[in-house]
Short mmCIF file of C-alpha atoms in Angstrom, two decimals:
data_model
loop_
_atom_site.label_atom_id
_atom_site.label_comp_id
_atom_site.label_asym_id
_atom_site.label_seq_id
_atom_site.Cartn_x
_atom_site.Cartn_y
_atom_site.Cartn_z
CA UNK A 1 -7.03 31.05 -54.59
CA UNK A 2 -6.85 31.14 -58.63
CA UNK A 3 -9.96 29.58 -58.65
CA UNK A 4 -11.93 31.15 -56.24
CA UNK A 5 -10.38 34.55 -58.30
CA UNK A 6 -12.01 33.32 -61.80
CA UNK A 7 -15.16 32.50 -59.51
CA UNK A 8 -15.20 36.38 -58.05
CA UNK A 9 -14.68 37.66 -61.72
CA UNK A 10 -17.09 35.55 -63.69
CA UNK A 11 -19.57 36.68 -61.20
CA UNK A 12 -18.65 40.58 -61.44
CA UNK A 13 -18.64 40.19 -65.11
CA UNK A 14 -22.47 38.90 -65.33
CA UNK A 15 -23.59 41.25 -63.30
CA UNK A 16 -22.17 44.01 -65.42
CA UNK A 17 -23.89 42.56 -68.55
CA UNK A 18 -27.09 41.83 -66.90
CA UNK A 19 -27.45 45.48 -64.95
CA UNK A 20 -26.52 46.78 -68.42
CA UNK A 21 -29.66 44.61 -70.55
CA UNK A 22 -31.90 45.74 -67.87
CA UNK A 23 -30.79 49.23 -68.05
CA UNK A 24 -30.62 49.47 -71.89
CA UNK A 25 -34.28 51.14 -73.28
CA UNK A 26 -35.87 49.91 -76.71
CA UNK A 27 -35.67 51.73 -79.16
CA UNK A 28 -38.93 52.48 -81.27
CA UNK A 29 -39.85 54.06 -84.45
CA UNK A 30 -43.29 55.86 -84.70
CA UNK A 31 -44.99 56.85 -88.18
CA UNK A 32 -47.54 59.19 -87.61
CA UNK A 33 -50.29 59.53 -90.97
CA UNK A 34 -52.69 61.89 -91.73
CA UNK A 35 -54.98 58.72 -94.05
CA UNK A 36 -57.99 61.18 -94.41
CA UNK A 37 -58.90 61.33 -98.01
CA UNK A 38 -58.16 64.88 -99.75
CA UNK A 39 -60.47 67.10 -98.56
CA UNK A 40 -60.31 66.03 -94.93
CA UNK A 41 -59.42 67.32 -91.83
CA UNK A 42 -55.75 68.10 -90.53
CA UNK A 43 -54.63 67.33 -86.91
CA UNK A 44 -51.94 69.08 -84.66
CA UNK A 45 -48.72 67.50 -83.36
CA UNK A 46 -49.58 64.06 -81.80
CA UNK A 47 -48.19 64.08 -78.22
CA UNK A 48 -47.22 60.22 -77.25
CA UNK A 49 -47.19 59.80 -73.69
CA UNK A 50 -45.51 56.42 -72.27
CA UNK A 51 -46.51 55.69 -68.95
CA UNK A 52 -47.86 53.02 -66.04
CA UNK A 53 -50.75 52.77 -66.79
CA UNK A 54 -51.50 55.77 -64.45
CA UNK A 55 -51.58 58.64 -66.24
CA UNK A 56 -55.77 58.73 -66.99
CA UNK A 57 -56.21 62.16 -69.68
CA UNK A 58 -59.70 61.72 -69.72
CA UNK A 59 -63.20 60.11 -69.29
CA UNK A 60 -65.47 60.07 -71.27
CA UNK A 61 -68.76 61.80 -69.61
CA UNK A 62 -66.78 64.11 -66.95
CA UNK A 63 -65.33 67.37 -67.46
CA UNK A 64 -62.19 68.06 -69.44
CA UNK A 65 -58.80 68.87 -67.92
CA UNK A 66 -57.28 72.21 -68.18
CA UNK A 67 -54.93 70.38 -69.97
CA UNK A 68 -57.13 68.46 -71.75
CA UNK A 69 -58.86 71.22 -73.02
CA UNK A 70 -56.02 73.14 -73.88
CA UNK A 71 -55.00 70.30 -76.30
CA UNK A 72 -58.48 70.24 -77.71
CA UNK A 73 -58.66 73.88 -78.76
CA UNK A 74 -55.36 74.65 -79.52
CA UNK A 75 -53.05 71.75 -79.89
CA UNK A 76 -51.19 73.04 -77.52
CA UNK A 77 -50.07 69.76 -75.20
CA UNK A 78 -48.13 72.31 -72.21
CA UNK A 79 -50.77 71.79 -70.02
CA UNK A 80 -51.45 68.02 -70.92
CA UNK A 81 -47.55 67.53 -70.32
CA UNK A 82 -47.99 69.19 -67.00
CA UNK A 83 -50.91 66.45 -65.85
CA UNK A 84 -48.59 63.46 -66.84
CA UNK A 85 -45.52 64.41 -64.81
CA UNK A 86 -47.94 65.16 -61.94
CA UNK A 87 -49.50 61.33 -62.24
CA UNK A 88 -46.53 59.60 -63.19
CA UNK A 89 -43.20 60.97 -63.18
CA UNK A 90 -41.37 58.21 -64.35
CA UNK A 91 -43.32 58.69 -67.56
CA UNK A 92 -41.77 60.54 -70.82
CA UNK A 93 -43.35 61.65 -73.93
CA UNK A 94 -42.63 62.16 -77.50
CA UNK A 95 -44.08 64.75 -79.77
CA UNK A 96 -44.54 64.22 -83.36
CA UNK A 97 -44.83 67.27 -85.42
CA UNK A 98 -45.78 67.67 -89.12
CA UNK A 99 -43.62 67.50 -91.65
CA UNK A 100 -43.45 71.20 -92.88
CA UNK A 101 -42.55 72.39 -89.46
CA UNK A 102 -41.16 74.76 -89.54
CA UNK A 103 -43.87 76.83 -89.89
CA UNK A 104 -46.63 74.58 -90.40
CA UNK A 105 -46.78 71.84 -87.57
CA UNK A 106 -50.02 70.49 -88.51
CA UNK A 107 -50.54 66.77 -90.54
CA UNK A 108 -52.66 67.59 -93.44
CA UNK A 109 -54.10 64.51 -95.51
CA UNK A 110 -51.56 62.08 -97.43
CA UNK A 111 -48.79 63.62 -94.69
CA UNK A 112 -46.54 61.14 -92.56
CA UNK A 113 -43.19 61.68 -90.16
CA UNK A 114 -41.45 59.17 -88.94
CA UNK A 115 -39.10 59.57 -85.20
CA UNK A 116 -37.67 57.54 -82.63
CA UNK A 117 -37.31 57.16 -79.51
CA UNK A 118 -36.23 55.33 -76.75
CA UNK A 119 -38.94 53.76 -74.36
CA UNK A 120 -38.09 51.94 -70.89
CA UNK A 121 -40.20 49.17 -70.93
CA UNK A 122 -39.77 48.09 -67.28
CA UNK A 123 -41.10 51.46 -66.47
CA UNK A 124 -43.10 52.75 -68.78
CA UNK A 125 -45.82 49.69 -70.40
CA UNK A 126 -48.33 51.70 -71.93
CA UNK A 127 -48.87 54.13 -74.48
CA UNK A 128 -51.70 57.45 -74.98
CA UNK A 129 -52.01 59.79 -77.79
CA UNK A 130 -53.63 62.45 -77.96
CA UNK A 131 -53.97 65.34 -81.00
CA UNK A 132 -56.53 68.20 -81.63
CA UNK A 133 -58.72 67.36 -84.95
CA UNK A 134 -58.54 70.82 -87.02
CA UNK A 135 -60.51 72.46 -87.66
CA UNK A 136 -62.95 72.29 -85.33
CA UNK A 137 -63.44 74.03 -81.96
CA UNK A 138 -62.81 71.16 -79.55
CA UNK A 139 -63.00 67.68 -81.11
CA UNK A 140 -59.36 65.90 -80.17
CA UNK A 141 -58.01 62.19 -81.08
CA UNK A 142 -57.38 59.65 -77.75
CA UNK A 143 -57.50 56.63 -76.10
CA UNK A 144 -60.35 56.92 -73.46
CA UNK A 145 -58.50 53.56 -71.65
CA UNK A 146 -54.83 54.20 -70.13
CA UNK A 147 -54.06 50.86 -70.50
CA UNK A 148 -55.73 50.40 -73.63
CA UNK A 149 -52.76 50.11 -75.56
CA UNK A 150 -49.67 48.11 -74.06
CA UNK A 151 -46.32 47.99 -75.45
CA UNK A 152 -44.71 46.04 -73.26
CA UNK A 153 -45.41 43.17 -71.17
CA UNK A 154 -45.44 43.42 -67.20
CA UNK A 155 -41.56 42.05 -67.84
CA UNK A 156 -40.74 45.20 -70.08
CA UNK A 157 -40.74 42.79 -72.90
CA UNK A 158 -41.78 44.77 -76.22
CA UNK A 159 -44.99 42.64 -77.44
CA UNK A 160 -44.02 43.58 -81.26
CA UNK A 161 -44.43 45.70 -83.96
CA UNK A 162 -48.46 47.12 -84.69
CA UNK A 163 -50.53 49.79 -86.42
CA UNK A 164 -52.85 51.86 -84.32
CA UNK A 165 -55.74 52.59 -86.30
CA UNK A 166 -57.29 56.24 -85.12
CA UNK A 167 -61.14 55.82 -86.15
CA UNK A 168 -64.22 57.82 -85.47
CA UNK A 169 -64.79 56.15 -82.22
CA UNK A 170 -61.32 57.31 -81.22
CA UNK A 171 -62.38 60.91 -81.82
CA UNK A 172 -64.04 63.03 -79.29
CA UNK A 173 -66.01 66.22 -78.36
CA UNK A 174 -64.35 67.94 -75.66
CA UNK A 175 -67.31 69.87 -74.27
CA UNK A 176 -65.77 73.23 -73.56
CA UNK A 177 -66.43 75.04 -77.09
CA UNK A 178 -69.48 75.92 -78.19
CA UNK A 179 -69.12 74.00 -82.15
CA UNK A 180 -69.24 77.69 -84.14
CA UNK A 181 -67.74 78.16 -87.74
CA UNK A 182 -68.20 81.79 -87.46
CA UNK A 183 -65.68 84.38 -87.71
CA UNK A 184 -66.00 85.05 -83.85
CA UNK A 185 -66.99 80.67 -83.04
CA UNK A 186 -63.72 80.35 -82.21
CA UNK A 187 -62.77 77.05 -84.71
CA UNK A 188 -59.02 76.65 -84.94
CA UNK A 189 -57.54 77.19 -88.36
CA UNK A 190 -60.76 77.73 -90.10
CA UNK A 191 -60.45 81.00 -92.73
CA UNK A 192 -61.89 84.14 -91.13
CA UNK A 193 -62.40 82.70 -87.60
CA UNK A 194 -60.41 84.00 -83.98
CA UNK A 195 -59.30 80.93 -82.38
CA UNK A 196 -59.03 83.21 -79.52
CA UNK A 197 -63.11 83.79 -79.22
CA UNK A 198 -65.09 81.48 -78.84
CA UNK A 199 -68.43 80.30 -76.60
CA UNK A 200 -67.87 77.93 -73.23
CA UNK A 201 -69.77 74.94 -73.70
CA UNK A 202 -69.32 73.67 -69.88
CA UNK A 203 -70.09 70.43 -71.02
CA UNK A 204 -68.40 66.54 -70.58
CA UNK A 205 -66.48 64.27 -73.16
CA UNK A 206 -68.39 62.84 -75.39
CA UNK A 207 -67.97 60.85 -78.90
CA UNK A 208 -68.16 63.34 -81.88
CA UNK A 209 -71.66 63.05 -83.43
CA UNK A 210 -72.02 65.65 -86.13
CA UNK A 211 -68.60 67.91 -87.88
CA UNK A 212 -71.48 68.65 -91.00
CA UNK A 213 -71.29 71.78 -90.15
CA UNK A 214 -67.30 72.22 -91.25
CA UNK A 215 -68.26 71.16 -94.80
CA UNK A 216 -67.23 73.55 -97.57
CA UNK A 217 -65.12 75.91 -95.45
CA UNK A 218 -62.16 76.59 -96.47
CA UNK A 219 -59.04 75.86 -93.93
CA UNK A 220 -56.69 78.31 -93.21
CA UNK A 221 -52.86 77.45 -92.79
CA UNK A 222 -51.61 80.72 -94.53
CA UNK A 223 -50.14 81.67 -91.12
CA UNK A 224 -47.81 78.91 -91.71
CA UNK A 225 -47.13 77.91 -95.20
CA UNK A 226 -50.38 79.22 -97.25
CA UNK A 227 -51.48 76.08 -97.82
CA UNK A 228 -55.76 75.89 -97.83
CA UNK A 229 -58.42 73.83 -99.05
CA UNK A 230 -62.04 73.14 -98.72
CA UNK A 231 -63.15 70.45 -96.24
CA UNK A 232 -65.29 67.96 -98.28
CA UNK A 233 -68.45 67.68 -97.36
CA UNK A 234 -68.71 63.38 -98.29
CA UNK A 235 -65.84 62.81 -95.50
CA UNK A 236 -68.66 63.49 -93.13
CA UNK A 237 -71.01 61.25 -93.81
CA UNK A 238 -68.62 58.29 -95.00
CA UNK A 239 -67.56 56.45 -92.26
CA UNK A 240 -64.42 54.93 -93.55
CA UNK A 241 -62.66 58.30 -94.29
CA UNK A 242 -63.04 58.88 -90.76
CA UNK A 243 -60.23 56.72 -90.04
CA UNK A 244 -58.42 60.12 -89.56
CA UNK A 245 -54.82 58.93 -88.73
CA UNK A 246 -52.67 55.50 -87.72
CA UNK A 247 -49.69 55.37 -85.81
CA UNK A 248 -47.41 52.73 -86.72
CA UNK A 249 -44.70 51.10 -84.43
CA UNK A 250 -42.02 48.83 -84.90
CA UNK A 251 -38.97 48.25 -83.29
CA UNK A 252 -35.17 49.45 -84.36
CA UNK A 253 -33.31 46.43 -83.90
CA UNK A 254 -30.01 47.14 -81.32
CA UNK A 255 -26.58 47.39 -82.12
CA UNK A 256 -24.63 44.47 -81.14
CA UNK A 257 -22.03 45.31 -78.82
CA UNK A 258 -18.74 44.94 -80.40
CA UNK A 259 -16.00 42.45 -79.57
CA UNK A 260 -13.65 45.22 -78.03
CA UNK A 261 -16.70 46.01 -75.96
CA UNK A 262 -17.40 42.92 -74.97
CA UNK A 263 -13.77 42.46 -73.78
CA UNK A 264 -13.53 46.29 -72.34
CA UNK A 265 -16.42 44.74 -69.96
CA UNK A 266 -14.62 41.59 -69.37
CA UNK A 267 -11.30 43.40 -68.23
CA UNK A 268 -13.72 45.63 -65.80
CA UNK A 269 -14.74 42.84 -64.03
CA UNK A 270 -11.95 41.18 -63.79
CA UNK A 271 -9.70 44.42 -62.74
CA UNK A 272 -12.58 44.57 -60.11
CA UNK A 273 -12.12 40.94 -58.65
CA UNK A 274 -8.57 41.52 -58.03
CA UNK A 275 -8.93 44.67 -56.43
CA UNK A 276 -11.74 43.28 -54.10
CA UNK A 277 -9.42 40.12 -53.62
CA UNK A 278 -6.20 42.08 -52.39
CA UNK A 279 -8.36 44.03 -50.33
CA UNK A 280 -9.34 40.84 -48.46
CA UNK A 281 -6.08 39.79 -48.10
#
């Protein structure tokens, strides 16, 4: 009877530490950087979706989403929010705002924040980002590929720490504003301009081709903080500027459980073998 007792208990108790591993999330740190060179452009909060694998944004040659589009002109990620839960509701999402927020929520060049949060690999694999390039009418930051970039493996193993490098060929052209650096074009946070005008382009995703037109007007963040400056016009035709942002990952190593804990968990599953064994008798 003692035996078949220690049997019952040893059982109960790895169960209770194994449901616990598998139900314990990994905790991640993400820096998001502004690595433009002075003079370049800002970007809004970057929205970090974790998903999957199902939760497509975007293609490149179709129309945006409302969402999508949203995101693109404003930096406003409601919408885009809304389109994830809808594809994958198991999903979650972290948004990283600037570090002067309040009031300015915007990364301007040289500016980094650092969060964490806690990621369920066995559900959620993959990662998307996305983040409106400003300013500009519609150009926006984002993986084109859903499964582009995977955190974990098909285990919910974390596949280590890694730098996403945001390049030009990770920025894109929403197609539905007009480009317009007027005071009525519609740019967002570009001096003089009303990011509520603005001309419908009716167009598809493509990959940004030409921004020459931003260079040498001056930015306007005096809504928020006051802070402005010129856009430079040798960003534009430099290449390796255009590496507009990275997004660095790494894991927060766990807290090891404590003896007491340990033991707590031990007594559990003991206390429940006994009760399950006088039941039985």
């Amino acid at each position: 009877m003692f035996n078949k007792l220690k049997r019952q208990a040893a059982i109960s108790f790895c169960a209770t530490i194994s449901c616990a591993a598998m139900a314990q999330a990994t905790t991640l740190e993400f820096t998001v950087t502004n690595t433009a060179a002075l003079g370049g452009f800002a970007f809004s909060p970057m929205y970090l979706a974790f998903h999957d694998g199902s939760f497509d944004a975007f293609d490149a040659g179709t129309a945006a989403s409302p969402g999508l589009e949203t995101i693109a002109e404003t930096g406003f990620a409601n919408g885009l929010n809304a389109e994830r839960v809808a594809a994958d509701p198991d999903s979650d999402r972290l948004f990283v705002l600037g570090p002067d927020f309040p009031p300015r929520p915007v990364f301007v060049p040289g500016e980094s924040v650092t969060a964490q949060f806690d990621v369920d690999g066995a559900v959620n694999r993959f990662l998307s980002y996305f983040s409106m390039l400003t300013p500009t009418n519609d150009t926006f930051m984002g993986n084109d590929d859903p499964q582009a970039i995977a955190l974990f493996d098909d285990l919910g193993i974390f596949q280590g720490d890694r730098v996403i490098t945001i390049s030009r060929a990770d920025m894109w052209d929403a197609g539905t504003e007009v480009n317009d650096t007027s005071a009525t074009g519609g740019s967002a946070d570009l001096d003089g301009a009303n990011t509520a005008e603005g001309t419908a382009e009716n167009g598809v995703i493509h990959a940004i081709e030409d921004l020459s037109e931003f260079a040498g007007k001056l930015t306007d963040f005096a809504g928020f903080d006051g802070n402005q400056y010129v856009i430079s016009d040798g960003i534009l035709n430099d290449p390796d500027p255009f590496v507009g942002a990275t997004i660095s990952i790494r894991q927060v190593p766990a807290v090891p459980l404590p003896a007491a804990g340990l033991l707590g968990l031990t007594g559990l599953a003991l206390l429940g073998g006994l009760r399950r064994m006088r039941r039985k008798s």
